[in-house]
Short mmCIF file of C-alpha atoms in Angstrom, two decimals:
data_model
loop_
_atom_site.label_atom_id
_atom_site.label_comp_id
_atom_site.label_asym_id
_atom_site.label_seq_id
_atom_site.Cartn_x
_atom_site.Cartn_y
_atom_site.Cartn_z
CA UNK A 11 32.64 84.80 -72.45
CA UNK A 12 30.93 87.21 -70.10
CA UNK A 13 30.13 86.24 -66.54
CA UNK A 14 26.46 85.70 -65.94
CA UNK A 15 24.27 88.04 -63.93
CA UNK A 16 22.34 87.22 -60.82
CA UNK A 17 19.14 86.62 -62.76
CA UNK A 18 20.56 83.88 -64.94
CA UNK A 19 23.46 82.47 -63.02
CA UNK A 20 24.08 78.85 -63.82
CA UNK A 21 21.10 78.61 -66.13
CA UNK A 22 21.15 77.63 -69.74
CA UNK A 23 19.80 80.60 -71.73
CA UNK A 24 16.09 80.33 -72.01
CA UNK A 25 15.81 78.69 -68.61
CA UNK A 26 15.68 75.12 -69.98
CA UNK A 27 17.98 72.20 -70.25
CA UNK A 28 19.37 70.97 -73.50
CA UNK A 29 16.39 68.72 -74.10
CA UNK A 30 13.97 71.60 -73.80
CA UNK A 31 11.62 69.52 -71.65
CA UNK A 32 12.75 70.33 -68.13
CA UNK A 33 13.44 73.64 -66.45
CA UNK A 34 17.09 74.24 -65.74
CA UNK A 35 17.93 74.28 -62.08
CA UNK A 36 19.53 77.58 -61.08
CA UNK A 37 22.59 78.03 -58.94
CA UNK A 38 20.78 79.69 -56.06
CA UNK A 39 19.74 76.81 -53.83
CA UNK A 40 16.27 76.86 -52.34
CA UNK A 41 16.02 76.81 -48.60
CA UNK A 42 15.72 73.34 -47.16
CA UNK A 43 13.50 73.26 -44.11
CA UNK A 44 14.86 69.96 -42.86
CA UNK A 45 13.03 68.59 -39.86
CA UNK A 46 11.10 71.29 -38.08
CA UNK A 47 12.96 73.96 -40.06
CA UNK A 48 16.37 72.78 -38.80
CA UNK A 49 19.05 71.22 -40.95
CA UNK A 50 20.55 67.93 -39.80
CA UNK A 51 24.37 68.19 -39.81
CA UNK A 52 25.72 66.38 -42.84
CA UNK A 53 27.94 63.98 -40.92
CA UNK A 54 24.88 62.89 -38.91
CA UNK A 55 23.09 61.93 -42.12
CA UNK A 56 23.78 58.23 -42.73
CA UNK A 57 23.99 58.39 -46.51
CA UNK A 58 26.41 61.29 -46.65
CA UNK A 59 28.45 59.93 -43.75
CA UNK A 60 28.88 56.64 -45.62
CA UNK A 61 29.97 58.46 -48.79
CA UNK A 62 32.34 60.71 -46.84
CA UNK A 63 33.91 57.82 -44.93
CA UNK A 64 34.33 55.65 -48.00
CA UNK A 65 35.94 58.47 -49.96
CA UNK A 66 38.26 59.42 -47.10
CA UNK A 67 39.62 55.87 -46.88
CA UNK A 68 39.78 55.08 -50.60
CA UNK A 69 41.47 58.38 -51.50
CA UNK A 70 44.04 57.66 -48.79
CA UNK A 71 44.80 54.43 -50.61
CA UNK A 72 44.89 56.15 -54.00
CA UNK A 73 47.71 58.38 -52.79
CA UNK A 74 49.59 55.19 -51.95
CA UNK A 75 49.00 53.98 -55.50
CA UNK A 76 50.36 57.10 -57.19
CA UNK A 77 53.46 57.12 -55.02
CA UNK A 78 53.86 53.37 -55.46
CA UNK A 79 53.71 53.64 -59.26
CA UNK A 80 56.28 56.44 -59.22
CA UNK A 81 58.36 54.29 -56.85
CA UNK A 82 58.06 51.32 -59.19
CA UNK A 83 59.32 53.42 -62.10
CA UNK A 84 62.07 54.89 -59.92
CA UNK A 85 63.24 51.37 -59.08
CA UNK A 86 62.99 50.36 -62.74
CA UNK A 87 65.11 53.35 -63.90
CA UNK A 88 67.67 53.58 -61.07
CA UNK A 89 65.93 56.55 -59.43
CA UNK A 90 65.26 58.30 -62.75
CA UNK A 91 68.90 58.32 -63.83
CA UNK A 92 67.99 56.23 -66.87
CA UNK A 93 67.52 58.43 -69.98
CA UNK A 94 64.10 56.81 -70.47
CA UNK A 95 62.77 58.28 -67.21
CA UNK A 96 60.90 61.18 -68.81
CA UNK A 97 59.43 58.83 -71.41
CA UNK A 98 58.17 56.35 -68.80
CA UNK A 99 56.67 59.08 -66.60
CA UNK A 100 54.96 60.55 -69.65
CA UNK A 101 53.70 57.10 -70.63
CA UNK A 102 52.35 56.50 -67.12
CA UNK A 103 50.40 59.75 -67.21
CA UNK A 104 49.09 59.03 -70.71
CA UNK A 105 47.93 55.54 -69.71
CA UNK A 106 46.08 57.11 -66.78
CA UNK A 107 44.44 59.56 -69.17
CA UNK A 108 43.66 57.34 -72.14
CA UNK A 109 40.48 55.70 -70.72
CA UNK A 110 38.92 59.10 -70.00
CA UNK A 111 39.80 60.45 -73.43
CA UNK A 112 38.48 57.33 -75.15
CA UNK A 113 35.35 56.58 -73.15
CA UNK A 114 34.23 59.58 -71.05
CA UNK A 115 32.54 61.49 -73.92
CA UNK A 116 30.19 58.53 -74.44
CA UNK A 117 29.47 57.15 -70.95
CA UNK A 118 27.26 60.01 -69.74
CA UNK A 119 23.90 58.87 -71.18
CA UNK A 120 24.46 55.38 -69.78
CA UNK A 121 25.20 56.81 -66.32
CA UNK A 122 22.05 58.95 -66.51
CA UNK A 123 20.04 55.73 -67.02
CA UNK A 124 21.85 53.57 -64.46
CA UNK A 125 21.80 53.09 -60.70
CA UNK A 126 24.72 55.30 -59.65
CA UNK A 127 25.30 53.46 -56.39
CA UNK A 128 25.73 50.13 -58.19
CA UNK A 129 28.18 51.72 -60.62
CA UNK A 130 30.30 53.01 -57.74
CA UNK A 131 30.25 49.71 -55.84
CA UNK A 132 31.24 47.69 -58.92
CA UNK A 133 33.99 50.17 -59.84
CA UNK A 134 35.59 50.07 -56.40
CA UNK A 135 35.38 46.27 -56.25
CA UNK A 136 37.20 46.00 -59.58
CA UNK A 137 39.79 48.58 -58.55
CA UNK A 138 40.53 46.57 -55.40
CA UNK A 139 41.43 43.54 -57.52
CA UNK A 140 43.42 45.48 -60.12
CA UNK A 141 45.80 47.25 -57.74
CA UNK A 142 46.67 43.95 -56.06
CA UNK A 143 47.53 42.43 -59.45
CA UNK A 144 50.04 45.19 -60.32
CA UNK A 145 52.92 44.00 -58.07
CA UNK A 146 52.15 40.36 -58.83
CA UNK A 147 52.52 40.80 -62.59
CA UNK A 148 55.51 43.14 -62.37
CA UNK A 149 57.42 40.75 -60.12
CA UNK A 150 56.52 37.88 -62.42
CA UNK A 151 57.67 39.59 -65.61
CA UNK A 152 60.10 42.36 -64.64
CA UNK A 153 58.46 44.41 -67.38
CA UNK A 154 56.42 47.60 -67.16
CA UNK A 155 54.04 46.64 -70.00
CA UNK A 156 51.67 44.60 -67.75
CA UNK A 157 51.78 47.43 -65.22
CA UNK A 158 50.65 49.96 -67.80
CA UNK A 159 47.88 47.59 -68.96
CA UNK A 160 46.54 47.28 -65.41
CA UNK A 161 46.80 51.03 -64.84
CA UNK A 162 44.69 51.47 -67.98
CA UNK A 163 42.07 49.11 -66.54
CA UNK A 164 42.22 50.89 -63.16
CA UNK A 165 41.50 54.26 -64.70
CA UNK A 166 38.79 52.81 -66.91
CA UNK A 167 36.93 52.13 -63.66
CA UNK A 168 37.52 55.77 -62.71
CA UNK A 169 35.75 56.87 -65.91
CA UNK A 170 32.55 55.51 -64.41
CA UNK A 171 33.16 56.09 -60.70
CA UNK A 172 34.05 59.80 -60.68
CA UNK A 173 31.06 61.22 -62.62
CA UNK A 174 28.77 58.81 -60.77
CA UNK A 175 29.98 60.18 -57.42
CA UNK A 176 29.53 63.79 -58.54
CA UNK A 177 26.04 63.02 -59.85
CA UNK A 178 25.04 61.07 -56.73
CA UNK A 179 26.01 63.71 -54.16
CA UNK A 180 23.16 66.19 -54.87
CA UNK A 181 20.67 63.30 -54.74
CA UNK A 182 21.53 62.27 -51.17
CA UNK A 183 21.97 65.69 -49.50
CA UNK A 184 19.50 68.59 -49.12
CA UNK A 185 19.96 71.34 -51.76
CA UNK A 186 20.76 73.97 -49.11
CA UNK A 187 23.67 71.85 -47.87
CA UNK A 188 25.23 71.05 -51.24
CA UNK A 189 28.08 73.56 -51.00
CA UNK A 190 28.91 72.32 -47.52
CA UNK A 191 28.75 68.71 -48.73
CA UNK A 192 31.21 69.42 -51.52
CA UNK A 193 33.39 71.26 -49.04
CA UNK A 194 33.44 68.27 -46.71
CA UNK A 195 34.19 65.89 -49.58
CA UNK A 196 37.00 68.21 -50.66
CA UNK A 197 38.31 68.22 -47.09
CA UNK A 198 38.15 64.42 -47.07
CA UNK A 199 40.16 64.43 -50.27
CA UNK A 200 42.85 66.79 -49.06
CA UNK A 201 43.12 65.18 -45.62
CA UNK A 202 43.48 61.80 -47.28
CA UNK A 203 45.98 63.28 -49.74
CA UNK A 204 48.06 64.81 -46.97
CA UNK A 205 47.95 61.73 -44.74
CA UNK A 206 48.43 59.33 -47.65
CA UNK A 207 51.33 61.30 -49.08
CA UNK A 208 53.02 61.71 -45.70
CA UNK A 209 52.65 58.08 -44.68
CA UNK A 210 52.87 56.69 -48.21
CA UNK A 211 56.28 58.17 -48.92
CA UNK A 212 57.65 56.73 -45.67
CA UNK A 213 55.88 53.42 -46.27
CA UNK A 214 57.33 53.00 -49.77
CA UNK A 215 60.86 53.96 -48.75
CA UNK A 216 60.82 51.55 -45.78
CA UNK A 217 58.45 48.71 -46.75
CA UNK A 218 58.39 49.01 -50.54
CA UNK A 219 55.91 50.07 -53.18
CA UNK A 220 54.37 46.57 -53.25
CA UNK A 221 53.06 46.92 -49.70
CA UNK A 222 51.47 50.25 -50.58
CA UNK A 223 49.54 48.69 -53.45
CA UNK A 224 48.29 45.83 -51.28
CA UNK A 225 47.05 48.35 -48.71
CA UNK A 226 45.25 50.30 -51.41
CA UNK A 227 43.43 47.15 -52.44
CA UNK A 228 42.15 46.90 -48.86
CA UNK A 229 41.03 50.56 -48.81
CA UNK A 230 38.93 50.01 -51.93
CA UNK A 231 37.28 47.09 -50.14
CA UNK A 232 36.39 49.35 -47.21
CA UNK A 233 34.92 51.87 -49.66
CA UNK A 234 32.70 49.15 -51.15
CA UNK A 235 31.29 48.37 -47.70
CA UNK A 236 30.65 52.06 -46.99
CA UNK A 237 28.91 52.61 -50.33
CA UNK A 238 26.61 49.65 -49.70
CA UNK A 239 25.26 51.50 -46.63
CA UNK A 240 23.88 54.37 -48.76
CA UNK A 241 20.11 54.37 -49.26
CA UNK A 242 19.59 55.58 -52.79
CA UNK A 243 16.65 55.47 -55.16
CA UNK A 244 17.56 56.40 -58.75
CA UNK A 245 15.67 59.35 -60.19
CA UNK A 246 14.70 57.25 -63.22
CA UNK A 247 12.87 54.80 -60.93
CA UNK A 248 10.17 57.47 -60.56
CA UNK A 249 10.12 58.56 -64.21
CA UNK A 250 11.80 56.01 -66.50
CA UNK A 251 13.72 57.57 -69.41
CA UNK A 252 12.47 57.08 -72.97
CA UNK A 253 13.59 54.11 -75.03
CA UNK A 254 17.09 54.22 -76.41
CA UNK A 255 18.63 53.66 -79.82
CA UNK A 256 22.11 54.35 -81.13
CA UNK A 257 20.88 57.54 -82.72
CA UNK A 258 19.12 58.63 -79.54
CA UNK A 259 22.17 57.70 -77.46
CA UNK A 260 24.48 59.98 -79.43
CA UNK A 261 21.83 62.70 -79.39
CA UNK A 262 21.93 62.55 -75.59
CA UNK A 263 25.72 62.73 -75.69
CA UNK A 264 25.42 65.94 -77.72
CA UNK A 265 22.82 67.32 -75.30
CA UNK A 266 25.28 66.93 -72.43
CA UNK A 267 27.94 68.88 -74.30
CA UNK A 268 25.38 71.56 -75.15
CA UNK A 269 24.62 72.09 -71.46
CA UNK A 270 28.33 72.54 -70.76
CA UNK A 271 28.80 74.88 -73.72
CA UNK A 272 25.86 77.17 -72.97
CA UNK A 273 26.14 77.36 -69.19
CA UNK A 274 28.05 80.63 -68.84
CA UNK A 275 28.16 80.47 -65.05
CA UNK A 276 30.50 77.48 -65.06
CA UNK A 277 32.76 78.67 -67.88
CA UNK A 278 35.09 80.56 -65.58
CA UNK A 279 35.22 77.62 -63.18
CA UNK A 280 36.09 75.17 -65.97
CA UNK A 281 38.83 77.52 -67.17
CA UNK A 282 40.29 77.57 -63.67
CA UNK A 283 39.97 73.83 -63.21
CA UNK A 284 41.60 73.25 -66.60
CA UNK A 285 44.55 75.44 -65.63
CA UNK A 286 45.06 73.35 -62.48
CA UNK A 287 45.03 70.14 -64.53
CA UNK A 288 47.53 71.55 -67.03
CA UNK A 289 49.78 72.53 -64.14
CA UNK A 290 49.42 69.05 -62.69
CA UNK A 291 50.57 67.54 -65.98
CA UNK A 292 53.71 69.68 -66.02
CA UNK A 293 54.48 68.93 -62.37
CA UNK A 294 53.97 65.19 -62.87
CA UNK A 295 56.76 65.10 -65.46
CA UNK A 296 59.10 67.98 -64.61
CA UNK A 297 58.26 68.40 -60.92
CA UNK A 298 58.99 64.79 -59.97
CA UNK A 299 62.39 64.90 -61.67
CA UNK A 300 63.22 68.32 -60.18
CA UNK A 301 62.53 66.98 -56.68
CA UNK A 302 64.55 63.80 -57.11
CA UNK A 303 67.55 65.47 -58.74
CA UNK A 304 67.67 68.14 -56.03
CA UNK A 305 67.71 65.54 -53.25
CA UNK A 306 70.92 64.35 -51.64
CA UNK A 307 69.31 60.91 -51.16
CA UNK A 308 66.58 60.21 -53.74
CA UNK A 309 63.42 58.53 -52.47
CA UNK A 310 59.66 58.79 -52.22
CA UNK A 311 59.61 60.21 -48.67
CA UNK A 312 60.44 63.73 -49.87
CA UNK A 313 57.72 63.57 -52.53
CA UNK A 314 55.28 62.37 -49.88
CA UNK A 315 56.13 65.29 -47.60
CA UNK A 316 55.58 67.77 -50.43
CA UNK A 317 52.23 66.21 -51.31
CA UNK A 318 51.33 66.51 -47.63
CA UNK A 319 52.19 70.23 -47.68
CA UNK A 320 50.07 70.58 -50.83
CA UNK A 321 47.18 68.84 -49.09
CA UNK A 322 47.42 70.99 -45.96
CA UNK A 323 47.31 74.14 -48.08
CA UNK A 324 44.29 72.84 -49.99
CA UNK A 325 42.57 71.91 -46.71
CA UNK A 326 42.95 75.45 -45.35
CA UNK A 327 41.80 76.94 -48.65
CA UNK A 328 38.70 74.73 -48.74
CA UNK A 329 37.83 75.54 -45.12
CA UNK A 330 38.19 79.28 -45.75
CA UNK A 331 35.91 79.23 -48.80
CA UNK A 332 33.27 77.22 -46.96
CA UNK A 333 33.24 79.48 -43.88
CA UNK A 334 34.63 82.90 -44.83
CA UNK A 335 34.72 83.19 -48.60
CA UNK A 336 31.13 82.34 -49.55
CA UNK A 337 30.35 85.90 -50.60
CA UNK A 338 33.63 86.64 -52.36
CA UNK A 339 33.37 87.12 -56.15
CA UNK A 340 34.09 83.88 -57.95
CA UNK A 341 36.45 85.54 -60.40
CA UNK A 342 38.59 86.83 -57.55
CA UNK A 343 38.67 83.44 -55.82
CA UNK A 344 39.41 81.50 -58.99
CA UNK A 345 41.58 83.96 -60.91
CA UNK A 346 43.46 85.26 -57.90
CA UNK A 347 44.11 81.71 -56.75
CA UNK A 348 45.64 80.79 -60.10
CA UNK A 349 47.91 83.82 -60.12
CA UNK A 350 49.11 82.90 -56.63
CA UNK A 351 49.62 79.28 -57.70
CA UNK A 352 51.69 80.45 -60.68
CA UNK A 353 53.95 82.42 -58.35
CA UNK A 354 54.34 79.33 -56.18
CA UNK A 355 55.47 77.29 -59.19
CA UNK A 356 58.05 79.98 -60.06
CA UNK A 357 59.52 79.74 -56.55
CA UNK A 358 59.57 75.94 -56.81
CA UNK A 359 61.32 76.09 -60.20
CA UNK A 360 64.17 78.43 -59.26
CA UNK A 361 65.07 76.74 -55.96
CA UNK A 362 66.80 73.50 -55.03
CA UNK A 363 66.07 73.66 -51.28
CA UNK A 364 63.52 71.29 -49.79
CA UNK A 365 62.17 73.88 -47.32
CA UNK A 366 61.38 76.19 -50.25
CA UNK A 367 59.73 73.29 -52.09
CA UNK A 368 57.50 72.66 -49.06
CA UNK A 369 56.48 76.31 -48.73
CA UNK A 370 55.71 76.50 -52.46
CA UNK A 371 53.64 73.30 -52.28
CA UNK A 372 51.59 74.74 -49.40
CA UNK A 373 50.87 77.95 -51.33
CA UNK A 374 49.96 76.06 -54.51
CA UNK A 375 47.52 73.84 -52.60
CA UNK A 376 45.95 76.85 -50.88
CA UNK A 377 45.55 78.69 -54.18
CA UNK A 378 44.16 75.75 -56.17
CA UNK A 379 41.39 74.89 -53.68
CA UNK A 380 38.72 77.20 -55.20
CA UNK A 381 39.00 75.59 -58.64
CA UNK A 382 38.04 72.16 -57.32
CA UNK A 383 35.34 73.11 -54.83
CA UNK A 384 33.49 75.83 -56.74
CA UNK A 385 33.40 74.05 -60.10
CA UNK A 386 31.87 70.92 -58.55
CA UNK A 387 29.07 72.88 -56.87
CA UNK A 388 28.37 75.00 -59.95
CA UNK A 389 27.97 71.98 -62.19
CA UNK A 390 25.75 70.11 -59.72
CA UNK A 391 23.43 73.06 -59.20
CA UNK A 392 23.34 74.08 -62.86
CA UNK A 393 22.20 70.72 -64.27
CA UNK A 394 19.22 68.43 -63.85
CA UNK A 395 19.50 64.92 -62.38
CA UNK A 396 18.82 63.42 -65.83
CA UNK A 397 21.81 65.30 -67.29
CA UNK A 398 24.43 65.13 -64.56
CA UNK A 399 26.09 61.94 -65.77
CA UNK A 400 26.66 63.52 -69.18
CA UNK A 401 27.86 66.83 -67.80
CA UNK A 402 30.33 65.31 -65.34
CA UNK A 403 31.61 62.87 -67.95
CA UNK A 404 32.21 65.85 -70.25
CA UNK A 405 34.02 67.66 -67.44
CA UNK A 406 36.26 64.67 -66.80
CA UNK A 407 37.05 64.37 -70.50
CA UNK A 408 37.99 68.04 -70.82
CA UNK A 409 40.15 68.06 -67.70
CA UNK A 410 42.05 64.93 -68.66
CA UNK A 411 42.49 66.24 -72.19
CA UNK A 412 44.24 69.37 -70.96
CA UNK A 413 46.24 67.23 -68.51
CA UNK A 414 47.33 65.07 -71.45
CA UNK A 415 48.42 68.18 -73.34
CA UNK A 416 50.32 69.36 -70.27
CA UNK A 417 52.08 66.02 -69.80
CA UNK A 418 52.98 65.73 -73.48
CA UNK A 419 54.30 69.28 -73.65
CA UNK A 420 56.24 68.85 -70.41
CA UNK A 421 57.81 65.62 -71.65
CA UNK A 422 59.10 67.36 -74.78
CA UNK A 423 60.14 70.54 -72.96
CA UNK A 424 61.99 68.66 -70.19
CA UNK A 425 64.17 66.91 -72.75
CA UNK A 426 64.66 69.93 -75.02
CA UNK A 427 64.70 72.95 -72.68
CA UNK A 428 65.51 71.54 -69.26
CA UNK A 429 63.46 71.14 -66.09
CA UNK A 430 63.65 74.73 -64.85
CA UNK A 431 62.48 76.21 -68.16
CA UNK A 432 59.65 73.66 -68.32
CA UNK A 433 58.44 74.59 -64.84
CA UNK A 434 58.57 78.30 -65.69
CA UNK A 435 56.44 77.63 -68.78
CA UNK A 436 53.96 75.88 -66.48
CA UNK A 437 53.90 78.89 -64.17
CA UNK A 438 53.24 81.19 -67.12
CA UNK A 439 50.27 79.13 -68.33
CA UNK A 440 48.65 78.98 -64.88
CA UNK A 441 49.19 82.70 -64.26
CA UNK A 442 47.78 83.62 -67.69
CA UNK A 443 44.64 81.58 -66.98
CA UNK A 444 44.25 83.39 -63.66
CA UNK A 445 44.59 86.78 -65.34
CA UNK A 446 41.96 85.77 -67.92
CA UNK A 447 39.57 84.69 -65.17
CA UNK A 448 40.03 88.03 -63.40
CA UNK A 449 39.46 89.90 -66.66
CA UNK A 450 36.22 88.00 -67.31
CA UNK A 451 35.10 88.86 -63.80
CA UNK A 452 35.50 92.57 -64.51
CA UNK A 453 33.26 92.48 -67.59
CA UNK A 454 29.99 92.38 -65.71
CA UNK A 455 28.15 91.60 -62.49
CA UNK A 456 29.80 88.64 -60.83
CA UNK A 457 27.63 85.98 -59.14
CA UNK A 458 28.62 84.88 -55.67
CA UNK A 459 28.55 81.57 -53.90
CA UNK A 460 25.16 81.16 -52.26
#
């Protein structure tokens, strides 16, 4: 796969979308004159401010949920001393992934025909109820089966919410501010991750994982209120889509995959993003156990501190790309970042000292930032509004698929080869993906972030 040249960056060959009816939107954003030729700062725009605020608060709560679920399993397995620990962690990750793998390939055409704001509001309202039910059912049964069922329902809501958010963003911000908007949303995510991990670990160790889940239910409620403040008119309100049949529906599913397959500009970004998700799968299984077994006093506070260090590194990386790295070649940002992340995982694997863990987490977060920020912008700019739901659903499916493969492989390797060997395998995969991205970047002219 060769990197695209400046003339065709982000465009499907031939300059048209998969349907052949609409011109493909290129990656170079047109200038937005704003009011009187001046751009209004994004956080002064009501719609974006509402989206930003809602995401900041709800992602903060989501970090509580992840730590709380790990804390629940830690309590259930005597701080992962039970031989079933790896199996339960693997099962948790697979239950999180299953809804995406089952439903995401087919939800895109529906999202492209639906009011995205309503989808997001309904999803967050349901998630608020689900997370509150988790401690209630676990305490009532003492069994993890109801927990896994509710986690499945929780992540089924995510199947709709996440691509809807990605598709909505370019419809509520000016094209010339899209990269900045994604940067701010990334910053909201990493700030919430850092704050949620730092406070969530302490909260769970001192007040219990149940309290964390109740708080997350409240944060989803705040997100619902913020989303309701967004003024949004669906693109299909101006030009309604053609009638639908089962045959037409699956044709539209295929069209979304065709856009992803033929858009060479985003190939390198999807490779990089996939490597990060694979690494996340390995760290979920082997990394959690490595941290707990290296601790003198097992608990969630240490994990929270490490997630905070990861978030701080990602925050700095996102800020640098948005302000200093706009003109850097994408292959260097993405491939070089993965190589650096692989080295960070090696350091994490061979050490048992918490200070080294924290430094490695910071470096990994810093290095992984380009994969998240650049891929989001590339996909938004390279697809039409009528296709974004399909494209982002396809992205979510692919990323969770590679995460599933990472989790499954890590679960087997942890039991068969040991934690250190498993983490070194993870480092090798991430580094190899970075080297491949750099090699692709050397094959031709490399487009730059506009």
